[in-house]
PDB file of C-alpha atoms in Angstrom:
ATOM      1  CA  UNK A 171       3.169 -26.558  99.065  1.00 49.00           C
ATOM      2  CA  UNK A 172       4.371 -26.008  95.352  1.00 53.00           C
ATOM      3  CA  UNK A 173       6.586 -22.910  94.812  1.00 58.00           C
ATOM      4  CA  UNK A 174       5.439 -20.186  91.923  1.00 62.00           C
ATOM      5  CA  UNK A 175       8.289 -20.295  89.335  1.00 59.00           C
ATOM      6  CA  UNK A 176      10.062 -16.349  88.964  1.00 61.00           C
ATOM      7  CA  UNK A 177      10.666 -15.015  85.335  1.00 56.00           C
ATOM      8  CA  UNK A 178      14.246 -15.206  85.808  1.00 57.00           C
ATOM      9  CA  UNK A 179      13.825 -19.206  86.925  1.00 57.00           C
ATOM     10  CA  UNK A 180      11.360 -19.440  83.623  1.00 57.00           C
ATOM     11  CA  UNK A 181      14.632 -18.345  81.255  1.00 57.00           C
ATOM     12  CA  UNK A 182      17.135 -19.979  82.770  1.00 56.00           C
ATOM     13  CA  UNK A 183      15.607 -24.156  82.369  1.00 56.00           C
ATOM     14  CA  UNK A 184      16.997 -24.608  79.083  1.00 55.00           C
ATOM     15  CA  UNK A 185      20.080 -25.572  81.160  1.00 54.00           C
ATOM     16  CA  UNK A 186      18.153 -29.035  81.297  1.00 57.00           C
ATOM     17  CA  UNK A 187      17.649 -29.519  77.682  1.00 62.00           C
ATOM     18  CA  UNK A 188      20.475 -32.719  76.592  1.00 65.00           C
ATOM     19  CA  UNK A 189      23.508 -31.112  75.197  1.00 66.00           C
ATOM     20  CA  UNK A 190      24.105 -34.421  72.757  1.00 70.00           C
ATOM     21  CA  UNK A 191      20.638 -33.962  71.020  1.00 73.00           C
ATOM     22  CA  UNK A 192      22.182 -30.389  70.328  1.00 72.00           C
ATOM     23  CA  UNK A 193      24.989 -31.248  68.991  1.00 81.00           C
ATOM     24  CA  UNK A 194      23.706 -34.157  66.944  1.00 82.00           C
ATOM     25  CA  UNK A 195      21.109 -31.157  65.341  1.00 83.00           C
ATOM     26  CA  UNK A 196      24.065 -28.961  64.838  1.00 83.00           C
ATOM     27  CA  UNK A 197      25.500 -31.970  62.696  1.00 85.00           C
ATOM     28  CA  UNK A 198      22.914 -32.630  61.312  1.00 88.00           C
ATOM     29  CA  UNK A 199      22.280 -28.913  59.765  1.00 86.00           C
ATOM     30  CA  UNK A 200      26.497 -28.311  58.640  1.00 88.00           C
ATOM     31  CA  UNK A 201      25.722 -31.605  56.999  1.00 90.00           C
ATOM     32  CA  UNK A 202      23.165 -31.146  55.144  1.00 92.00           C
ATOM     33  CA  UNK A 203      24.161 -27.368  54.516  1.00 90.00           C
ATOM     34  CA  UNK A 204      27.784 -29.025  52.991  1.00 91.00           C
ATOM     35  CA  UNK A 205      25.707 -31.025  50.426  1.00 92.00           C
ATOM     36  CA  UNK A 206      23.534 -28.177  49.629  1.00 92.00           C
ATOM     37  CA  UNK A 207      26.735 -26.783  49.061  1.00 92.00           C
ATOM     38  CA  UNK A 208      28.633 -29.044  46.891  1.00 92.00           C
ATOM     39  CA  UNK A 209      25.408 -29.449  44.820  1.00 90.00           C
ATOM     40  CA  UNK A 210      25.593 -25.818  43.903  1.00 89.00           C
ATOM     41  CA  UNK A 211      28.895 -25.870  43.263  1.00 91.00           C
ATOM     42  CA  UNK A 212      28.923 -29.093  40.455  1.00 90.00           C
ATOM     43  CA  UNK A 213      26.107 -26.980  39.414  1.00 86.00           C
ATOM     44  CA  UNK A 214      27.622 -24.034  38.552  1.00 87.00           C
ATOM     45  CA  UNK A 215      30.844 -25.695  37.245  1.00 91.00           C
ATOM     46  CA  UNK A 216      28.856 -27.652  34.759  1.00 87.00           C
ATOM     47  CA  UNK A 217      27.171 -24.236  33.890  1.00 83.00           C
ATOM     48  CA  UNK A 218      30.136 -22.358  33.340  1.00 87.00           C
ATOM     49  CA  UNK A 219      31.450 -25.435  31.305  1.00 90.00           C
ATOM     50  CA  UNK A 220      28.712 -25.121  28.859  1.00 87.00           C
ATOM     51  CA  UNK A 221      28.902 -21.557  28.460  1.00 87.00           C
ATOM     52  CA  UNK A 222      32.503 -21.802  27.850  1.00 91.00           C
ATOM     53  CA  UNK A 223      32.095 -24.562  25.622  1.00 91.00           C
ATOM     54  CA  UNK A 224      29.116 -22.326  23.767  1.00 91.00           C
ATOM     55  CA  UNK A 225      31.041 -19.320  23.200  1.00 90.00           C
ATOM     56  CA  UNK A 226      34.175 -21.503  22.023  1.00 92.00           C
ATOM     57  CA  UNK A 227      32.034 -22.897  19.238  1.00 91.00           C
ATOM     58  CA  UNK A 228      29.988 -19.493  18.525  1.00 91.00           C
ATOM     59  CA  UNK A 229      32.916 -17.676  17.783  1.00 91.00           C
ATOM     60  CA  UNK A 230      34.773 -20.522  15.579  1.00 92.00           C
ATOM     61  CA  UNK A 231      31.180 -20.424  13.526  1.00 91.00           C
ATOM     62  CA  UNK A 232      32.128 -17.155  13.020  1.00 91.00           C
ATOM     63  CA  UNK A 233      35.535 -17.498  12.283  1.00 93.00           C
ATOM     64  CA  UNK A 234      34.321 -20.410   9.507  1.00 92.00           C
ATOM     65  CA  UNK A 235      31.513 -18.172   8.373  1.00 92.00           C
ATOM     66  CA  UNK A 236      33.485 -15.130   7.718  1.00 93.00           C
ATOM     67  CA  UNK A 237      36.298 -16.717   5.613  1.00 94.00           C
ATOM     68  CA  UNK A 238      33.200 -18.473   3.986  1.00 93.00           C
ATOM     69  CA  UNK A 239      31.824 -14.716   3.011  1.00 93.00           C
ATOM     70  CA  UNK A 240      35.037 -13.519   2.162  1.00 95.00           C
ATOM     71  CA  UNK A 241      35.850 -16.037  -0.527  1.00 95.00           C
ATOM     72  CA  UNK A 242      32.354 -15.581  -1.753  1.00 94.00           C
ATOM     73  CA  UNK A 243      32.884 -12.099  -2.306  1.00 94.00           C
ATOM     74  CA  UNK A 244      36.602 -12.596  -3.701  1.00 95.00           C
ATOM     75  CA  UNK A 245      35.103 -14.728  -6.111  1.00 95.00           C
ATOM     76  CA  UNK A 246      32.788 -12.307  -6.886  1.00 95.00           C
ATOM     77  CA  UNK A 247      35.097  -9.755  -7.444  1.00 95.00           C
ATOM     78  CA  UNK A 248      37.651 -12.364  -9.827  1.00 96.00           C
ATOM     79  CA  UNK A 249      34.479 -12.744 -11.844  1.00 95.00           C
ATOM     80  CA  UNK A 250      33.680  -8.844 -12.113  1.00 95.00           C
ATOM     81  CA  UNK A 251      37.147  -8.400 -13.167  1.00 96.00           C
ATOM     82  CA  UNK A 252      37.305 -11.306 -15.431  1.00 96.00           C
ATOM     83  CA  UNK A 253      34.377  -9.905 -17.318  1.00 96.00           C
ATOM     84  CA  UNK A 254      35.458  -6.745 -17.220  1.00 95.00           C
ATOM     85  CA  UNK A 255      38.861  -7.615 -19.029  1.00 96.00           C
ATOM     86  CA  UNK A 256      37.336  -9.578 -21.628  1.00 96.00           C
ATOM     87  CA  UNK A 257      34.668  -6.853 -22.263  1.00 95.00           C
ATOM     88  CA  UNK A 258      37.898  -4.453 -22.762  1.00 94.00           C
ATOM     89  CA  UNK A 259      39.359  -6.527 -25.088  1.00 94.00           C
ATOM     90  CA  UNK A 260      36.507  -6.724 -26.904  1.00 93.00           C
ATOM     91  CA  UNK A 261      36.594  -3.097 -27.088  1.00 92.00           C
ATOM     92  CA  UNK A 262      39.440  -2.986 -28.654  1.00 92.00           C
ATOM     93  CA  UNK A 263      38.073  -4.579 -31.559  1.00 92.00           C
ATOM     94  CA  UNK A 264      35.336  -2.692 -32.479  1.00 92.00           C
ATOM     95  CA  UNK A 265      34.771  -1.337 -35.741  1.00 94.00           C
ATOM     96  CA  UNK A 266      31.827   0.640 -35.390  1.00 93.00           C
ATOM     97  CA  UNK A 267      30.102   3.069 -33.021  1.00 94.00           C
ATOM     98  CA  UNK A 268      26.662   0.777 -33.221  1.00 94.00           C
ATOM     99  CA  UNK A 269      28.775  -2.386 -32.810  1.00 94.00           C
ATOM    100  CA  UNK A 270      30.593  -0.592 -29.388  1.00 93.00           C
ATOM    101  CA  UNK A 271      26.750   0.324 -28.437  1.00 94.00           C
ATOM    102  CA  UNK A 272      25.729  -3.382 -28.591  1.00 95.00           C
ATOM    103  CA  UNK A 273      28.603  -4.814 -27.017  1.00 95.00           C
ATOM    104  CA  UNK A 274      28.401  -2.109 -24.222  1.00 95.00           C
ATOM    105  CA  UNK A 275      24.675  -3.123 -23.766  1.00 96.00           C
ATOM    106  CA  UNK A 276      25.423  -6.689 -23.795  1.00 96.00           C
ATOM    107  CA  UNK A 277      28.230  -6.031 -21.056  1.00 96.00           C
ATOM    108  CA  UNK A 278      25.668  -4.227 -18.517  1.00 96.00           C
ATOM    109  CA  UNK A 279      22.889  -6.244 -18.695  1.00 97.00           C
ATOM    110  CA  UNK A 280      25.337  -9.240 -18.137  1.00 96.00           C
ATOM    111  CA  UNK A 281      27.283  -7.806 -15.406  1.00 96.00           C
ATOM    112  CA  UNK A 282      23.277  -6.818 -13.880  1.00 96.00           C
ATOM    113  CA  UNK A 283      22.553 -10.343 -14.048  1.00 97.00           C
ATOM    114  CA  UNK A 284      25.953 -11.419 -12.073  1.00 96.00           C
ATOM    115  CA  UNK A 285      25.857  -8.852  -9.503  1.00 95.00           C
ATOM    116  CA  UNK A 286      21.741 -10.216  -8.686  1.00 96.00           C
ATOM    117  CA  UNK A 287      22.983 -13.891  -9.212  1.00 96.00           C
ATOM    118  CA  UNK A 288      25.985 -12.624  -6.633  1.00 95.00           C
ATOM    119  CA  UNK A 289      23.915 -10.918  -4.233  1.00 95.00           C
ATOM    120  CA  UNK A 290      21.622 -14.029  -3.918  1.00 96.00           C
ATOM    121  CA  UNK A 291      24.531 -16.146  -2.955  1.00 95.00           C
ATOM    122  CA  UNK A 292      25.975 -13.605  -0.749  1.00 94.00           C
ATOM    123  CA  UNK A 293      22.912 -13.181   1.165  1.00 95.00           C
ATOM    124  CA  UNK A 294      22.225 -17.249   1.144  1.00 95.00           C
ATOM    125  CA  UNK A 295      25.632 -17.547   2.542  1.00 93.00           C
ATOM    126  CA  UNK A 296      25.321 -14.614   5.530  1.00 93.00           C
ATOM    127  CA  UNK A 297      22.141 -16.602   6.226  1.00 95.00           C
ATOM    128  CA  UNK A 298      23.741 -19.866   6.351  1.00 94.00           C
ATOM    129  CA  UNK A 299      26.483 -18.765   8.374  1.00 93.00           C
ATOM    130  CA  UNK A 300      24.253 -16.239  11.064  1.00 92.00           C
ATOM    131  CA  UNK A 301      22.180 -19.413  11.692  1.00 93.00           C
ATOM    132  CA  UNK A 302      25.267 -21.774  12.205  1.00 92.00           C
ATOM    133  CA  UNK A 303      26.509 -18.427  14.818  1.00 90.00           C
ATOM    134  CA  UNK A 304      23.949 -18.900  17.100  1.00 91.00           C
ATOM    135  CA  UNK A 305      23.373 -22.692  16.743  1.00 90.00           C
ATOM    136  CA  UNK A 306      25.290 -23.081  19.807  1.00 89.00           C
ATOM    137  CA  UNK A 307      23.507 -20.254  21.743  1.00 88.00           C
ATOM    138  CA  UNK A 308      19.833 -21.826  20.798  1.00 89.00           C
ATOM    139  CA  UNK A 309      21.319 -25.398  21.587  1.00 88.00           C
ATOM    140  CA  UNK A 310      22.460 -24.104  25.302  1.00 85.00           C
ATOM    141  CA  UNK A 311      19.087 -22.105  25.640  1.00 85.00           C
ATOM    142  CA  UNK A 312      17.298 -25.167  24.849  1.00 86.00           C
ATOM    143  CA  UNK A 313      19.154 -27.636  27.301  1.00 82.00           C
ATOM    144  CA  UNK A 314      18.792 -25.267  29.583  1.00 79.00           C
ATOM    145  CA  UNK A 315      15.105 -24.640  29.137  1.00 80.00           C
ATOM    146  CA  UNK A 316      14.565 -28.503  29.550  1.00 81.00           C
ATOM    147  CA  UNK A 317      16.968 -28.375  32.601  1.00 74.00           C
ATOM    148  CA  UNK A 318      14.597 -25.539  34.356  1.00 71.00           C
ATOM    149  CA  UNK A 319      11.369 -27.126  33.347  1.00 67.00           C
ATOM    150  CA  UNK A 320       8.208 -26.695  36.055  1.00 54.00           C
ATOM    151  CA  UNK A 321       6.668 -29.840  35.722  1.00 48.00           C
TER     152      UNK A 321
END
């Protein structure tokens, strides 16, 4: 006659399951888990390489751009002054109150003209150099857009 199995024999037969098959899982899993790993890990590197690498050439683009600006606008300034001295010395020539009017008129609507004509290439050259700023941060968000791509 077959005997009824207890609860407490019901919880106690995984004593017969194979102890190599378990340890052969076990293996498996820290295996696979150690690639999964090391994966992550190259992963990240090369992702902190490129960021590195993109704020390395971000902030010499700025570095470039701002000595660019600066000479622009210490050119700017020679000029201003250069135009100003020889509109003095003009002055000092003058012989008559309508001939300082006219040269005085003369001198602003020139140095209007320079200061547009310098304010265009001032503002050309802060575009220039804002777009070569973040060149580096669009190139990264694009490589990694393509890297992250659902497809």
């Amino acid at each position: 006659m077959a005997t009824k199995k207890t609860a407490t024999e019901d919880a106690f037969a995984f004593v017969a399951m194979d102890p190599s098959k378990l340890t052969e899982t076990y293996r498996e899993f820290a295996e696979k888990g150690l690639v999964q790993s090391k994966e992550a890990y190259d992963k990240l590197k090369t992702a902190a390489e490129d960021a590195t690498k993109t704020v390395e050439q971000t902030l010499e683009n700025a570095q470039a751009g701002t000595v660019e600006l600066s000479m622009k606008a210490i050119d700017a300034a020679r000029a201003n002054a250069d135009s100003s001295l020889t509109h003095l010395e003009a002055l000092l020539g003058v012989k008559s109150v309508a001939e300082l009017f006219e040269l005085q008129s003369a001198f602003i609507r020139k140095q209007a003209e320079a200061a547009v004509d310098q304010a265009k290439e001032l503002q050309e050259a802060a575009r220039k150099v804002a777009d070569q700023v973040s060149k580096p941060g669009k190139d990264a968000y694009e490589k990694a857009a393509k890297n992250f791509k659902v497809g």
